[in-house]
PDB file of C-alpha atoms in Angstrom:
ATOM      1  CA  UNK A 176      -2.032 112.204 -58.469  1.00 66.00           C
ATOM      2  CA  UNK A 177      -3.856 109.839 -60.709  1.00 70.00           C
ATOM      3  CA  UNK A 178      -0.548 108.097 -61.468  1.00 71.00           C
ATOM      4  CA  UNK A 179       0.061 108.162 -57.722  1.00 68.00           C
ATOM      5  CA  UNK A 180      -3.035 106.450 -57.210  1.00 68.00           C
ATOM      6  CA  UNK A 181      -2.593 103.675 -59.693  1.00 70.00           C
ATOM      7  CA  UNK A 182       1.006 103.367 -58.591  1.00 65.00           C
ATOM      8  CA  UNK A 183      -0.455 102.780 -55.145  1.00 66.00           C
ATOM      9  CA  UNK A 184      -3.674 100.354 -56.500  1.00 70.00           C
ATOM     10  CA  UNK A 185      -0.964  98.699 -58.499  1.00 69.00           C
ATOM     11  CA  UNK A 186       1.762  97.947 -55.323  1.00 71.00           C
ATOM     12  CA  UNK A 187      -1.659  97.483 -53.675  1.00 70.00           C
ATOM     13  CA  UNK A 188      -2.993  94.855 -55.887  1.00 70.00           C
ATOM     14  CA  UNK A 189       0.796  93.110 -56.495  1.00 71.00           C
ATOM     15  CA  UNK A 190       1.019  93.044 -52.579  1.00 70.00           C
ATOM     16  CA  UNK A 191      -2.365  91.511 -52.526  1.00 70.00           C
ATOM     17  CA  UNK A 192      -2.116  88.890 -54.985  1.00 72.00           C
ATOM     18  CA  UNK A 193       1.621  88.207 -53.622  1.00 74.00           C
ATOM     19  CA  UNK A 194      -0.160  87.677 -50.309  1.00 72.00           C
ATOM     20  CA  UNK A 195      -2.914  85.036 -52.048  1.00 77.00           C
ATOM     21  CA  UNK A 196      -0.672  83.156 -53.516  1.00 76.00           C
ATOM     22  CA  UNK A 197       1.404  82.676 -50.304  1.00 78.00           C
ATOM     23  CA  UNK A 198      -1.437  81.838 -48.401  1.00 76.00           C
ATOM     24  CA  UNK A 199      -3.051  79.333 -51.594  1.00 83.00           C
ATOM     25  CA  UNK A 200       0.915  77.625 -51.636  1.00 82.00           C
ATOM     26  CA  UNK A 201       0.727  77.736 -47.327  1.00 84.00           C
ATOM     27  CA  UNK A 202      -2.684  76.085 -47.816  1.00 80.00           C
ATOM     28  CA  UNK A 203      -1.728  74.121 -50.200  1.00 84.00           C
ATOM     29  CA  UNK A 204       0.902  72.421 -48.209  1.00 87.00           C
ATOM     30  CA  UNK A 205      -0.785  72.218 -44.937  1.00 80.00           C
ATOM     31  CA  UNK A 206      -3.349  70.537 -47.411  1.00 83.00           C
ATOM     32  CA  UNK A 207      -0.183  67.651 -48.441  1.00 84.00           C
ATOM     33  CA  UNK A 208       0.950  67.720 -44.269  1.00 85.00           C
ATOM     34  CA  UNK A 209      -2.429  67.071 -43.414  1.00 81.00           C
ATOM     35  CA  UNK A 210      -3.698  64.258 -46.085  1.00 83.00           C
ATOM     36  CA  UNK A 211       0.250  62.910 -45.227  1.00 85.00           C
ATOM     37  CA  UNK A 212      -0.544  62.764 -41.438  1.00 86.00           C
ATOM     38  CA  UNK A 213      -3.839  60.736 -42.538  1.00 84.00           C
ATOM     39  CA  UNK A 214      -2.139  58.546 -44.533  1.00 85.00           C
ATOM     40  CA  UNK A 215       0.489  57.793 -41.746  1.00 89.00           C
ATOM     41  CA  UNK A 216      -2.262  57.576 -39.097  1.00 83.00           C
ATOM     42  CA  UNK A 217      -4.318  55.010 -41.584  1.00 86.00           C
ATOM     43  CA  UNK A 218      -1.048  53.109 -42.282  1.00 86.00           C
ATOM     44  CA  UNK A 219      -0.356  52.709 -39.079  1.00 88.00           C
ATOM     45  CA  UNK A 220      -3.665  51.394 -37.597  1.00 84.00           C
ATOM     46  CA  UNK A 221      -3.939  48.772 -40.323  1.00 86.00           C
ATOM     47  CA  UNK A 222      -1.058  47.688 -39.260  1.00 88.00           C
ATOM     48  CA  UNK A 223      -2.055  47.743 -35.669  1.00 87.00           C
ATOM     49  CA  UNK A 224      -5.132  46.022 -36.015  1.00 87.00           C
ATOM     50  CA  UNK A 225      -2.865  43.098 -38.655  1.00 89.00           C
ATOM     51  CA  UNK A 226      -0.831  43.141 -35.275  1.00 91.00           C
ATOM     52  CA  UNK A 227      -4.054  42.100 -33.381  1.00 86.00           C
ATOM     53  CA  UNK A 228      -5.625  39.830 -35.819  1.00 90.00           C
ATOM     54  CA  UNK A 229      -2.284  38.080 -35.689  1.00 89.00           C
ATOM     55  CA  UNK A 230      -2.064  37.718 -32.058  1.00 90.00           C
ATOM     56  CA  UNK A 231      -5.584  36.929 -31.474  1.00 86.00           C
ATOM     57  CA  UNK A 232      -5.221  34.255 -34.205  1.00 90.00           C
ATOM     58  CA  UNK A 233      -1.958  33.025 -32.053  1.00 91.00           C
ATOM     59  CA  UNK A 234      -3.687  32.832 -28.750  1.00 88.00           C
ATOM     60  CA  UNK A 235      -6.696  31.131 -30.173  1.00 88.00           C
ATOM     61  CA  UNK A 236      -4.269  28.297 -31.558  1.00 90.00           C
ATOM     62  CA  UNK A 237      -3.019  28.250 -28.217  1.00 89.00           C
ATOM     63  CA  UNK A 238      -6.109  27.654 -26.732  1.00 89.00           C
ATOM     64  CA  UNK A 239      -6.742  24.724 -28.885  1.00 89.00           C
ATOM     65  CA  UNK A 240      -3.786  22.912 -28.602  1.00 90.00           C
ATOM     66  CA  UNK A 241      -4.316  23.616 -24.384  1.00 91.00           C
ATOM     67  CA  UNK A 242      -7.832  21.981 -25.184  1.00 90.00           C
ATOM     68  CA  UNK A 243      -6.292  19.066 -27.050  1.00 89.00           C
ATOM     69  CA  UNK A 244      -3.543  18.607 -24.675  1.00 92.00           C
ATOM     70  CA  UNK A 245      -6.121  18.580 -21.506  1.00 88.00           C
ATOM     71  CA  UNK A 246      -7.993  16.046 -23.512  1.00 84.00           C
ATOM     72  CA  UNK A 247      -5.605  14.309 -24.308  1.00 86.00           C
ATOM     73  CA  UNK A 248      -4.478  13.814 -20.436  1.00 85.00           C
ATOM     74  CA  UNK A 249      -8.401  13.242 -19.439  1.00 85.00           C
ATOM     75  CA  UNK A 250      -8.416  10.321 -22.039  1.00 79.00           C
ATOM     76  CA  UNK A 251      -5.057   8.538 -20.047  1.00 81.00           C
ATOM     77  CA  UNK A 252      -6.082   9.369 -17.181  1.00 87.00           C
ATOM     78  CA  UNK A 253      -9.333   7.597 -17.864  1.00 81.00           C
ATOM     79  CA  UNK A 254      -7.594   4.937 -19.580  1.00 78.00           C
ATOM     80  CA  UNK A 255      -5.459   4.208 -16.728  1.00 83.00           C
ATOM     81  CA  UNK A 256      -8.445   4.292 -14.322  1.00 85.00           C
ATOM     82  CA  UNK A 257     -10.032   1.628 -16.092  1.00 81.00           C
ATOM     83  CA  UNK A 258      -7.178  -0.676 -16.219  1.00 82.00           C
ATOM     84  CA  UNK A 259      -6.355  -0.488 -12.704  1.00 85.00           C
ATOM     85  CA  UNK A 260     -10.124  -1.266 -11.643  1.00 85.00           C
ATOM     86  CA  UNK A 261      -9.825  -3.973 -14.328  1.00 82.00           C
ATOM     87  CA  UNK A 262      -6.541  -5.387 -12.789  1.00 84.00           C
ATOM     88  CA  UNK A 263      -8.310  -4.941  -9.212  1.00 87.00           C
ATOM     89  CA  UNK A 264     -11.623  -7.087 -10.526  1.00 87.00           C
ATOM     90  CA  UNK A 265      -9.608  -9.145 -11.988  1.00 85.00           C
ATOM     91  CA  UNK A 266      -6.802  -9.848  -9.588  1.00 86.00           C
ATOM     92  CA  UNK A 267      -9.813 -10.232  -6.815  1.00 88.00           C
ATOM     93  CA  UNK A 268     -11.369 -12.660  -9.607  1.00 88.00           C
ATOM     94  CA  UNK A 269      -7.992 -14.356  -9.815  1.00 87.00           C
ATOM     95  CA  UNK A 270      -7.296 -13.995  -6.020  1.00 85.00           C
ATOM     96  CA  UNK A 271     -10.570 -16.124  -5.223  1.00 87.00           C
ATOM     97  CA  UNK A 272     -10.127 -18.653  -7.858  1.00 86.00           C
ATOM     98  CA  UNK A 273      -6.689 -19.673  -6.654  1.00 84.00           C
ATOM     99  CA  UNK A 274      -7.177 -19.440  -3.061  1.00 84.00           C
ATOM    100  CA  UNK A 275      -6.429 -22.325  -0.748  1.00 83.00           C
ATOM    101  CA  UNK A 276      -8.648 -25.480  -1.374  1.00 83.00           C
ATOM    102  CA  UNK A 277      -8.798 -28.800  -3.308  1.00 84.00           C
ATOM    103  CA  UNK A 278      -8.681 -27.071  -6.921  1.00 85.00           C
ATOM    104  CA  UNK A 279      -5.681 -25.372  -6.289  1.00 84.00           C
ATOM    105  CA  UNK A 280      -4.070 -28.638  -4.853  1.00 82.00           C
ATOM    106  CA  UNK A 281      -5.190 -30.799  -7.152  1.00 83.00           C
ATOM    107  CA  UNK A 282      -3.325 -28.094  -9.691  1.00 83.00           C
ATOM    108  CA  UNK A 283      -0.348 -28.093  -7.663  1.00 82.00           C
ATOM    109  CA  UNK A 284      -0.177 -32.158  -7.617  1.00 79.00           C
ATOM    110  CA  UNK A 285      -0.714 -31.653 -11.658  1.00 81.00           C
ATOM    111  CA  UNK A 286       2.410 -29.134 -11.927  1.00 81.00           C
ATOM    112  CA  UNK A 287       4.376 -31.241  -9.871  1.00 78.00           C
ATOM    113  CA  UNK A 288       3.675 -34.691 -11.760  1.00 77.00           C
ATOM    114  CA  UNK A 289       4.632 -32.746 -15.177  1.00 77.00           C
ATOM    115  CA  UNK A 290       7.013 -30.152 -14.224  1.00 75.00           C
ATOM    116  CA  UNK A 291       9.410 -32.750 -11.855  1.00 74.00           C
ATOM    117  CA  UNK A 292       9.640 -36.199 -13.850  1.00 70.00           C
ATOM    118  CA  UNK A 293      13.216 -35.642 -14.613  1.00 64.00           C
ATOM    119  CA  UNK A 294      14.308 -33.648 -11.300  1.00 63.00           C
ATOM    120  CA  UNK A 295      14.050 -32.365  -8.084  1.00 71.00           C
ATOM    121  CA  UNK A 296      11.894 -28.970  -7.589  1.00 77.00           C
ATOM    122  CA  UNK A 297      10.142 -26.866  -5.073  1.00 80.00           C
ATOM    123  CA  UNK A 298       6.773 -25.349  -4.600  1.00 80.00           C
ATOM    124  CA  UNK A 299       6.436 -22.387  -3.035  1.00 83.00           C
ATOM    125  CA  UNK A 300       3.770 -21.495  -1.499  1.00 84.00           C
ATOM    126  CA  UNK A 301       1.691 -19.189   1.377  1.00 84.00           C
ATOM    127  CA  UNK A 302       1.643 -20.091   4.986  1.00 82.00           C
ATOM    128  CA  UNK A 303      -2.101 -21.310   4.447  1.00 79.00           C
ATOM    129  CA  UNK A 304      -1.452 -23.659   1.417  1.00 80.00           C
ATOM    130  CA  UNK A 305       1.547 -24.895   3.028  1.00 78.00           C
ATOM    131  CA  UNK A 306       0.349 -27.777   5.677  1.00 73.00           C
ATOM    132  CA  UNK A 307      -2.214 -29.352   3.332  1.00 72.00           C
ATOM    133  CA  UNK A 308       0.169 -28.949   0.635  1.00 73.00           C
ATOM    134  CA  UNK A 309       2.710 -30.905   2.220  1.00 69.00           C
ATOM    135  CA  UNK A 310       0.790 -34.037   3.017  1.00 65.00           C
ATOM    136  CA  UNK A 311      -0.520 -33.954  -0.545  1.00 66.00           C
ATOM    137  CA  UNK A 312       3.104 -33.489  -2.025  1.00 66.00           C
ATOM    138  CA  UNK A 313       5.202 -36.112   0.775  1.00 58.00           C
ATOM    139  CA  UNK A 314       4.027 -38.719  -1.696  1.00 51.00           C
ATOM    140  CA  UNK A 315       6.046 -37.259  -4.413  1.00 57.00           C
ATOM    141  CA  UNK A 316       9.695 -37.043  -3.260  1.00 57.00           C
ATOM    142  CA  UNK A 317      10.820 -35.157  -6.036  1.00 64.00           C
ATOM    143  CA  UNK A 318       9.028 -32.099  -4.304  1.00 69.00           C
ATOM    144  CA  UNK A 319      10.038 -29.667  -1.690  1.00 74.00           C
ATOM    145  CA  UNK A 320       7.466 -27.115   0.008  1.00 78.00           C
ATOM    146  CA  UNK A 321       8.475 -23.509   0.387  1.00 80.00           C
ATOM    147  CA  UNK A 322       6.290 -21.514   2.680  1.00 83.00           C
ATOM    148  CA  UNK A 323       6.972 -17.715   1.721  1.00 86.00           C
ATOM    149  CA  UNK A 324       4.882 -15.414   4.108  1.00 86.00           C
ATOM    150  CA  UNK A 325       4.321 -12.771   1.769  1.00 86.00           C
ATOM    151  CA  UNK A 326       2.804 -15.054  -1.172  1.00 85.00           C
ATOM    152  CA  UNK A 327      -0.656 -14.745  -1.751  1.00 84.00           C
ATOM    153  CA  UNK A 328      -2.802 -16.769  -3.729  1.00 87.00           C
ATOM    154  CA  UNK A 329      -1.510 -19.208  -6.014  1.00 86.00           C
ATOM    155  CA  UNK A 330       1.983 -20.860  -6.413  1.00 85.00           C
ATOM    156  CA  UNK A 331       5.621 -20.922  -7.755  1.00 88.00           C
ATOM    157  CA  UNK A 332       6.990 -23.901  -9.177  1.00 85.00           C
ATOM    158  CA  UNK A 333      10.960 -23.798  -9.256  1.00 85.00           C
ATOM    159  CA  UNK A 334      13.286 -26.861 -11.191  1.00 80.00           C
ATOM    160  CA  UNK A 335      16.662 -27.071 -12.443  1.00 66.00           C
ATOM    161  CA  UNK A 336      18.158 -25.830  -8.978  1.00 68.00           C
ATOM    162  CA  UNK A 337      16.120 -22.949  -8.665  1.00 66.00           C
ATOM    163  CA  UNK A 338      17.154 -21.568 -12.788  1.00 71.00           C
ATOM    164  CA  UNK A 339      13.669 -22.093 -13.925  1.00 75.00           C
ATOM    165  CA  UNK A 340      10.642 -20.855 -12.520  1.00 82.00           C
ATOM    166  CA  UNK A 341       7.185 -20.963 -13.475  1.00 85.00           C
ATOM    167  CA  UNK A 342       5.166 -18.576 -11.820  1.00 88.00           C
ATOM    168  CA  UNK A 343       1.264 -19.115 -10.994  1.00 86.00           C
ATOM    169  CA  UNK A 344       0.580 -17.123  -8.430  1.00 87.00           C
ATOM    170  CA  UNK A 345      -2.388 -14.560  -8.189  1.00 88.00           C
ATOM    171  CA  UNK A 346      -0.239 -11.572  -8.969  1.00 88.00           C
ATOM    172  CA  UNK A 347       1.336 -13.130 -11.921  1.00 89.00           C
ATOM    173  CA  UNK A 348      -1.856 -14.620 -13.421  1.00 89.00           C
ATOM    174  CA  UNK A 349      -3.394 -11.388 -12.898  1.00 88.00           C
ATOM    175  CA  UNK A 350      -0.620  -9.349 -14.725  1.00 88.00           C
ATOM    176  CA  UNK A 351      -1.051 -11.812 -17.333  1.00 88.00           C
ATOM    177  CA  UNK A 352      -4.332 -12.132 -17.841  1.00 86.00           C
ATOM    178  CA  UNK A 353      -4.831  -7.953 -17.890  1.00 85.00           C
ATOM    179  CA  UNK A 354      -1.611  -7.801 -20.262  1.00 85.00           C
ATOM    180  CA  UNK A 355      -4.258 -10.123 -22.751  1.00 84.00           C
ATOM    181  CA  UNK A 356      -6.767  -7.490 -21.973  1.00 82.00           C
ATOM    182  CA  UNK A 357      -5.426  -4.415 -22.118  1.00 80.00           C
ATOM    183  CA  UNK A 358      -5.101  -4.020 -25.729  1.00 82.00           C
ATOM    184  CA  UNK A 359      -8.485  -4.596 -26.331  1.00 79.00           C
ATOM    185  CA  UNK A 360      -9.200  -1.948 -23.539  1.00 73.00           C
ATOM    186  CA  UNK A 361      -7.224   0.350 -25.554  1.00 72.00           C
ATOM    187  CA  UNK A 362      -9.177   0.045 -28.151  1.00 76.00           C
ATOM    188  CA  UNK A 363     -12.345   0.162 -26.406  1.00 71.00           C
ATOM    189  CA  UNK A 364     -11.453   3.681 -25.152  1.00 67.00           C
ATOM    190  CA  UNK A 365     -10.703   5.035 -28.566  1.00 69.00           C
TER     191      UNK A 365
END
């Protein structure tokens, strides 16, 4: 009975320790699965928040270059707001230097003594220039009056049958005058 007994302790005690080691090897690996599934799970949300960083960094350049952009369409705007109240001062500067009067038709005598000494040429002129202009010019043959209703201020000198023209009306002076400016207006709004 004693041998029965140890046999027993014995298959006992192998069964036990059989059973230990199973479960410290099942441990064991669910230990591994476990620190595996962490390492996975860690792996994965640095890569996640990389992923984010990224983006974020990508919108935020977007931003900027929206900023820039907008500023850079605020700035022409602008620019082109200023020039076009510069042309209008001018042009009304221009407008009421050349309108009709003894200054303009004492200029218009001038153009007419230099520009027609070897031809015939016409002025042209608007319908409020054009009376007083052709009493002053009837003296000068060379000359011919043009009345052209939609001229404003100023005048048009024309030789060489009508191939050369020298414009001096208030449009014209204006665009000239505000092409001298405008570079320096450029500048100004930089």
């Amino acid at each position: 009975m004693e041998n029965l007994d140890a046999l027993l302790n014995k298959i006992r005690s192998e069964g036990v320790d059989a059973a230990k080691a199973e479960a410290t090897d099942i441990v064991a690996k669910a230990k591994a699965e476990a620190a595996d599934i962490v390492a996975k799970a860690k792996a994965e949300a640095a890569d996640t928040v990389a992923k984010a960083k990224t983006e974020a960094e990508r919108a935020a350049q977007g931003a900027e270059a929206t900023i820039r952009q907008a500023a850079r369409d605020v700035l022409l705007k602008l620019g082109q707001d200023v020039t076009a109240l510069l042309e209008r001062t001018l042009g009304g500067a221009v407008d009421e230097a050349l309108k009709p009067g003894p200054l303009v038709e004492r200029l218009i005598a001038e153009a007419v003594e230099t520009y027609f000494k070897d031809g015939v040429g016409e002025v042209t002129v608007g319908p409020e220039l054009a009376v007083a202009l052709k009493a002053t010019l009837a003296i000068k043959g060379d000359a011919t009056v043009v009345t052209d209703p939609q001229m404003g201020t100023g005048f048009r000198i024309r030789l060489a049958g009508g191939r050369v023209e020298h414009d001096f009306s208030g449009e014209a002076v204006t665009a000239a005058l505000a092409g001298l400016l405008r570079p320096q207006l450029a500048e100004l709004l930089k």
